[in-house]
Short mmCIF file of N, CA and C in Angstrom, two decimals:
data_model
loop_
_atom_site.label_atom_id
_atom_site.label_comp_id
_atom_site.label_asym_id
_atom_site.label_seq_id
_atom_site.Cartn_x
_atom_site.Cartn_y
_atom_site.Cartn_z
N MET A 1 101.88 109.28 110.21
CA MET A 1 100.94 109.56 109.12
C MET A 1 100.74 108.29 108.31
N LYS A 2 99.57 108.13 107.74
CA LYS A 2 99.27 106.95 106.91
C LYS A 2 99.43 107.37 105.43
N LEU A 3 100.33 106.64 104.73
CA LEU A 3 100.65 106.97 103.33
C LEU A 3 100.37 105.79 102.45
N THR A 4 99.97 106.07 101.22
CA THR A 4 99.86 105.07 100.18
C THR A 4 100.81 105.49 99.06
N ILE A 5 101.55 104.49 98.56
CA ILE A 5 102.39 104.70 97.37
C ILE A 5 101.85 103.78 96.28
N ILE A 6 101.42 104.34 95.20
CA ILE A 6 100.85 103.55 94.09
C ILE A 6 101.99 103.33 93.09
N GLY A 7 102.40 102.04 92.97
CA GLY A 7 103.55 101.69 92.14
C GLY A 7 104.69 101.17 93.03
N THR A 8 105.24 100.03 92.70
CA THR A 8 106.30 99.46 93.53
C THR A 8 107.56 99.22 92.70
N GLY A 9 107.87 100.16 91.81
CA GLY A 9 109.10 100.11 91.01
C GLY A 9 110.22 100.78 91.78
N TYR A 10 111.19 101.25 91.08
CA TYR A 10 112.34 101.95 91.71
C TYR A 10 111.90 103.14 92.52
N VAL A 11 111.03 103.95 92.03
CA VAL A 11 110.60 105.15 92.76
C VAL A 11 109.67 104.78 93.91
N GLY A 12 108.61 104.04 93.63
CA GLY A 12 107.60 103.74 94.63
C GLY A 12 108.09 102.91 95.79
N LEU A 13 108.82 101.80 95.49
CA LEU A 13 109.25 100.92 96.55
C LEU A 13 110.30 101.61 97.46
N VAL A 14 111.22 102.33 96.83
CA VAL A 14 112.23 103.04 97.61
C VAL A 14 111.55 104.14 98.48
N THR A 15 110.66 104.87 97.91
CA THR A 15 109.93 105.91 98.63
C THR A 15 109.16 105.33 99.80
N GLY A 16 108.42 104.26 99.56
CA GLY A 16 107.67 103.62 100.62
C GLY A 16 108.57 103.08 101.73
N ALA A 17 109.67 102.46 101.38
CA ALA A 17 110.57 101.96 102.38
C ALA A 17 111.19 103.09 103.24
N CYS A 18 111.55 104.16 102.60
CA CYS A 18 112.15 105.28 103.33
C CYS A 18 111.13 105.97 104.23
N PHE A 19 109.89 106.17 103.77
CA PHE A 19 108.88 106.78 104.64
C PHE A 19 108.58 105.88 105.80
N SER A 20 108.52 104.57 105.62
CA SER A 20 108.26 103.65 106.73
C SER A 20 109.46 103.68 107.71
N GLU A 21 110.63 103.84 107.21
CA GLU A 21 111.81 103.86 108.06
C GLU A 21 111.81 105.04 109.05
N VAL A 22 111.21 106.15 108.62
CA VAL A 22 111.13 107.30 109.54
C VAL A 22 109.83 107.33 110.37
N GLY A 23 109.11 106.21 110.31
CA GLY A 23 108.00 106.05 111.24
C GLY A 23 106.58 106.13 110.69
N HIS A 24 106.43 106.41 109.39
CA HIS A 24 105.06 106.47 108.80
C HIS A 24 104.54 105.04 108.55
N GLN A 25 103.20 104.95 108.57
CA GLN A 25 102.55 103.73 108.18
C GLN A 25 102.31 103.80 106.66
N VAL A 26 102.91 102.85 105.93
CA VAL A 26 102.91 102.90 104.46
C VAL A 26 102.29 101.64 103.87
N ILE A 27 101.41 101.83 102.91
CA ILE A 27 100.92 100.68 102.10
C ILE A 27 101.33 100.98 100.67
N CYS A 28 102.11 100.07 100.08
CA CYS A 28 102.52 100.15 98.69
C CYS A 28 101.56 99.31 97.85
N VAL A 29 100.99 99.92 96.84
CA VAL A 29 100.00 99.27 95.98
C VAL A 29 100.59 99.06 94.56
N ASP A 30 100.29 97.89 94.02
CA ASP A 30 100.73 97.67 92.61
C ASP A 30 99.64 96.80 91.95
N ASN A 31 99.38 97.00 90.66
CA ASN A 31 98.41 96.20 89.96
C ASN A 31 98.97 94.87 89.49
N ASP A 32 100.23 94.63 89.68
CA ASP A 32 100.90 93.36 89.38
C ASP A 32 100.83 92.45 90.58
N ALA A 33 99.85 91.53 90.58
CA ALA A 33 99.61 90.69 91.75
C ALA A 33 100.81 89.79 92.08
N ALA A 34 101.59 89.36 91.06
CA ALA A 34 102.76 88.54 91.31
C ALA A 34 103.82 89.36 92.05
N LYS A 35 103.97 90.61 91.69
CA LYS A 35 104.93 91.45 92.37
C LYS A 35 104.53 91.72 93.80
N VAL A 36 103.26 91.94 94.04
CA VAL A 36 102.74 92.16 95.39
C VAL A 36 102.96 90.92 96.26
N LYS A 37 102.68 89.75 95.67
CA LYS A 37 102.89 88.49 96.39
C LYS A 37 104.35 88.30 96.75
N LEU A 38 105.24 88.59 95.80
CA LEU A 38 106.69 88.50 96.06
C LEU A 38 107.10 89.43 97.24
N LEU A 39 106.61 90.63 97.22
CA LEU A 39 106.95 91.58 98.29
C LEU A 39 106.36 91.12 99.62
N GLN A 40 105.12 90.60 99.60
CA GLN A 40 104.51 90.14 100.86
C GLN A 40 105.30 88.89 101.42
N GLU A 41 105.93 88.18 100.55
CA GLU A 41 106.72 87.03 101.00
C GLU A 41 108.17 87.34 101.35
N GLY A 42 108.51 88.63 101.29
CA GLY A 42 109.85 89.06 101.66
C GLY A 42 110.81 89.19 100.49
N GLY A 43 110.36 88.97 99.27
CA GLY A 43 111.21 89.15 98.10
C GLY A 43 111.25 90.57 97.69
N ILE A 44 112.26 90.91 96.88
CA ILE A 44 112.41 92.29 96.34
C ILE A 44 112.55 92.15 94.81
N PRO A 45 111.70 92.86 94.05
CA PRO A 45 111.73 92.75 92.57
C PRO A 45 112.78 93.61 91.92
N ILE A 46 113.45 94.48 92.64
CA ILE A 46 114.47 95.38 92.03
C ILE A 46 115.70 95.33 92.90
N TYR A 47 116.78 95.88 92.35
CA TYR A 47 118.03 95.95 93.16
C TYR A 47 118.33 97.43 93.43
N GLU A 48 118.47 97.74 94.68
CA GLU A 48 118.90 99.04 95.14
C GLU A 48 119.69 98.76 96.42
N PRO A 49 120.93 99.20 96.52
CA PRO A 49 121.74 98.88 97.72
C PRO A 49 121.00 99.25 99.02
N GLY A 50 120.91 98.29 99.90
CA GLY A 50 120.32 98.50 101.24
C GLY A 50 118.77 98.37 101.28
N LEU A 51 118.12 98.29 100.09
CA LEU A 51 116.67 98.31 100.05
C LEU A 51 116.08 97.03 100.67
N GLU A 52 116.68 95.88 100.36
CA GLU A 52 116.12 94.63 100.85
C GLU A 52 116.02 94.63 102.39
N GLU A 53 117.06 95.04 103.01
CA GLU A 53 117.06 95.08 104.50
C GLU A 53 116.04 96.07 105.03
N LEU A 54 115.96 97.23 104.41
CA LEU A 54 115.02 98.25 104.81
C LEU A 54 113.55 97.79 104.64
N VAL A 55 113.24 97.12 103.56
CA VAL A 55 111.90 96.63 103.31
C VAL A 55 111.59 95.51 104.30
N ARG A 56 112.46 94.59 104.50
CA ARG A 56 112.21 93.48 105.40
C ARG A 56 112.01 94.00 106.87
N LYS A 57 112.83 94.90 107.28
CA LYS A 57 112.78 95.45 108.64
C LYS A 57 111.44 96.13 108.88
N ASN A 58 111.02 96.98 107.92
CA ASN A 58 109.82 97.74 108.12
C ASN A 58 108.55 96.95 107.89
N ALA A 59 108.61 95.96 107.02
CA ALA A 59 107.47 95.06 106.86
C ALA A 59 107.28 94.23 108.10
N ALA A 60 108.36 93.75 108.72
CA ALA A 60 108.28 92.98 109.97
C ALA A 60 107.73 93.81 111.10
N SER A 61 107.99 95.12 111.10
CA SER A 61 107.52 96.00 112.15
C SER A 61 106.04 96.38 111.97
N GLY A 62 105.51 96.09 110.73
CA GLY A 62 104.15 96.44 110.45
C GLY A 62 103.96 97.86 109.87
N ARG A 63 105.04 98.60 109.71
CA ARG A 63 104.95 99.94 109.16
C ARG A 63 104.84 99.93 107.62
N LEU A 64 105.24 98.84 106.99
CA LEU A 64 105.27 98.74 105.51
C LEU A 64 104.44 97.53 105.10
N ARG A 65 103.39 97.76 104.30
CA ARG A 65 102.58 96.68 103.79
C ARG A 65 102.42 96.77 102.27
N PHE A 66 101.92 95.69 101.69
CA PHE A 66 101.81 95.64 100.23
C PHE A 66 100.40 95.14 99.87
N SER A 67 99.81 95.68 98.82
CA SER A 67 98.48 95.30 98.40
C SER A 67 98.36 95.50 96.89
N SER A 68 97.42 94.78 96.31
CA SER A 68 97.08 94.99 94.90
C SER A 68 95.79 95.76 94.79
N SER A 69 95.23 96.25 95.93
CA SER A 69 93.97 96.97 95.95
C SER A 69 94.21 98.49 96.11
N THR A 70 94.02 99.21 95.01
CA THR A 70 94.14 100.66 95.09
C THR A 70 93.09 101.23 96.03
N ALA A 71 91.91 100.72 96.02
CA ALA A 71 90.86 101.19 96.91
C ALA A 71 91.24 101.04 98.37
N GLN A 72 91.85 99.93 98.72
CA GLN A 72 92.26 99.70 100.10
C GLN A 72 93.31 100.76 100.47
N GLY A 73 94.28 100.98 99.62
CA GLY A 73 95.31 101.96 99.91
C GLY A 73 94.73 103.36 100.06
N VAL A 74 93.84 103.74 99.19
CA VAL A 74 93.25 105.09 99.23
C VAL A 74 92.43 105.29 100.48
N GLU A 75 91.62 104.28 100.81
CA GLU A 75 90.71 104.37 101.96
C GLU A 75 91.47 104.45 103.28
N GLN A 76 92.64 103.87 103.32
CA GLN A 76 93.39 103.78 104.61
C GLN A 76 94.50 104.83 104.77
N SER A 77 94.51 105.80 103.95
CA SER A 77 95.65 106.76 103.94
C SER A 77 95.23 108.22 104.03
N ASP A 78 96.16 109.02 104.58
CA ASP A 78 96.02 110.47 104.65
C ASP A 78 96.58 111.12 103.39
N VAL A 79 97.65 110.50 102.87
CA VAL A 79 98.37 111.07 101.71
C VAL A 79 98.62 109.97 100.71
N ILE A 80 98.47 110.25 99.42
CA ILE A 80 98.67 109.21 98.39
C ILE A 80 99.68 109.76 97.34
N PHE A 81 100.72 108.96 97.09
CA PHE A 81 101.77 109.28 96.09
C PHE A 81 101.53 108.34 94.92
N ILE A 82 101.63 108.89 93.68
CA ILE A 82 101.52 108.04 92.51
C ILE A 82 102.93 107.96 91.91
N ALA A 83 103.42 106.71 91.82
CA ALA A 83 104.79 106.48 91.35
C ALA A 83 104.74 105.43 90.26
N VAL A 84 104.08 105.73 89.20
CA VAL A 84 103.92 104.77 88.08
C VAL A 84 104.70 105.32 86.87
N PRO A 85 105.04 104.46 85.95
CA PRO A 85 105.83 104.88 84.76
C PRO A 85 105.09 105.94 83.94
N THR A 86 105.87 106.85 83.44
CA THR A 86 105.34 107.85 82.50
C THR A 86 105.35 107.23 81.10
N PRO A 87 104.30 107.42 80.38
CA PRO A 87 104.29 106.87 78.98
C PRO A 87 105.50 107.36 78.19
N SER A 88 106.03 106.47 77.42
CA SER A 88 107.27 106.80 76.68
C SER A 88 107.00 107.73 75.48
N LEU A 89 105.80 107.75 74.93
CA LEU A 89 105.46 108.59 73.81
C LEU A 89 104.79 109.86 74.33
N THR A 90 105.22 110.98 73.86
CA THR A 90 104.58 112.24 74.27
C THR A 90 103.42 112.56 73.36
N ALA A 91 102.41 113.19 73.93
CA ALA A 91 101.26 113.59 73.15
C ALA A 91 101.68 114.67 72.14
N GLN A 92 101.09 114.59 70.96
CA GLN A 92 101.38 115.62 69.98
C GLN A 92 100.21 116.60 69.96
N TRP A 93 100.54 117.84 70.18
CA TRP A 93 99.50 118.87 70.22
C TRP A 93 99.46 119.56 68.88
N THR A 94 98.27 119.66 68.30
CA THR A 94 98.16 120.35 67.03
C THR A 94 97.19 121.52 67.17
#
């Protein structure tokens, strides 16, 4: 299955790496171009035990890709996950 994960933080990157490990084609999208470039070059912006190896292995196999284009991710996927931060302030309802 072709999946897009929007957001490459702790939730998004780990989710994308795990889905690619079980055989899905995954594109992880982030609006931070520097983070996307780091990931494309084999770097990892967060620490999670075992994540670096999982990301490198699946990126090398072509099952895990990174992009800063949300449109590209949406157009090329069957399922889209949104893994972006929740605003810290809650809305006040009156």
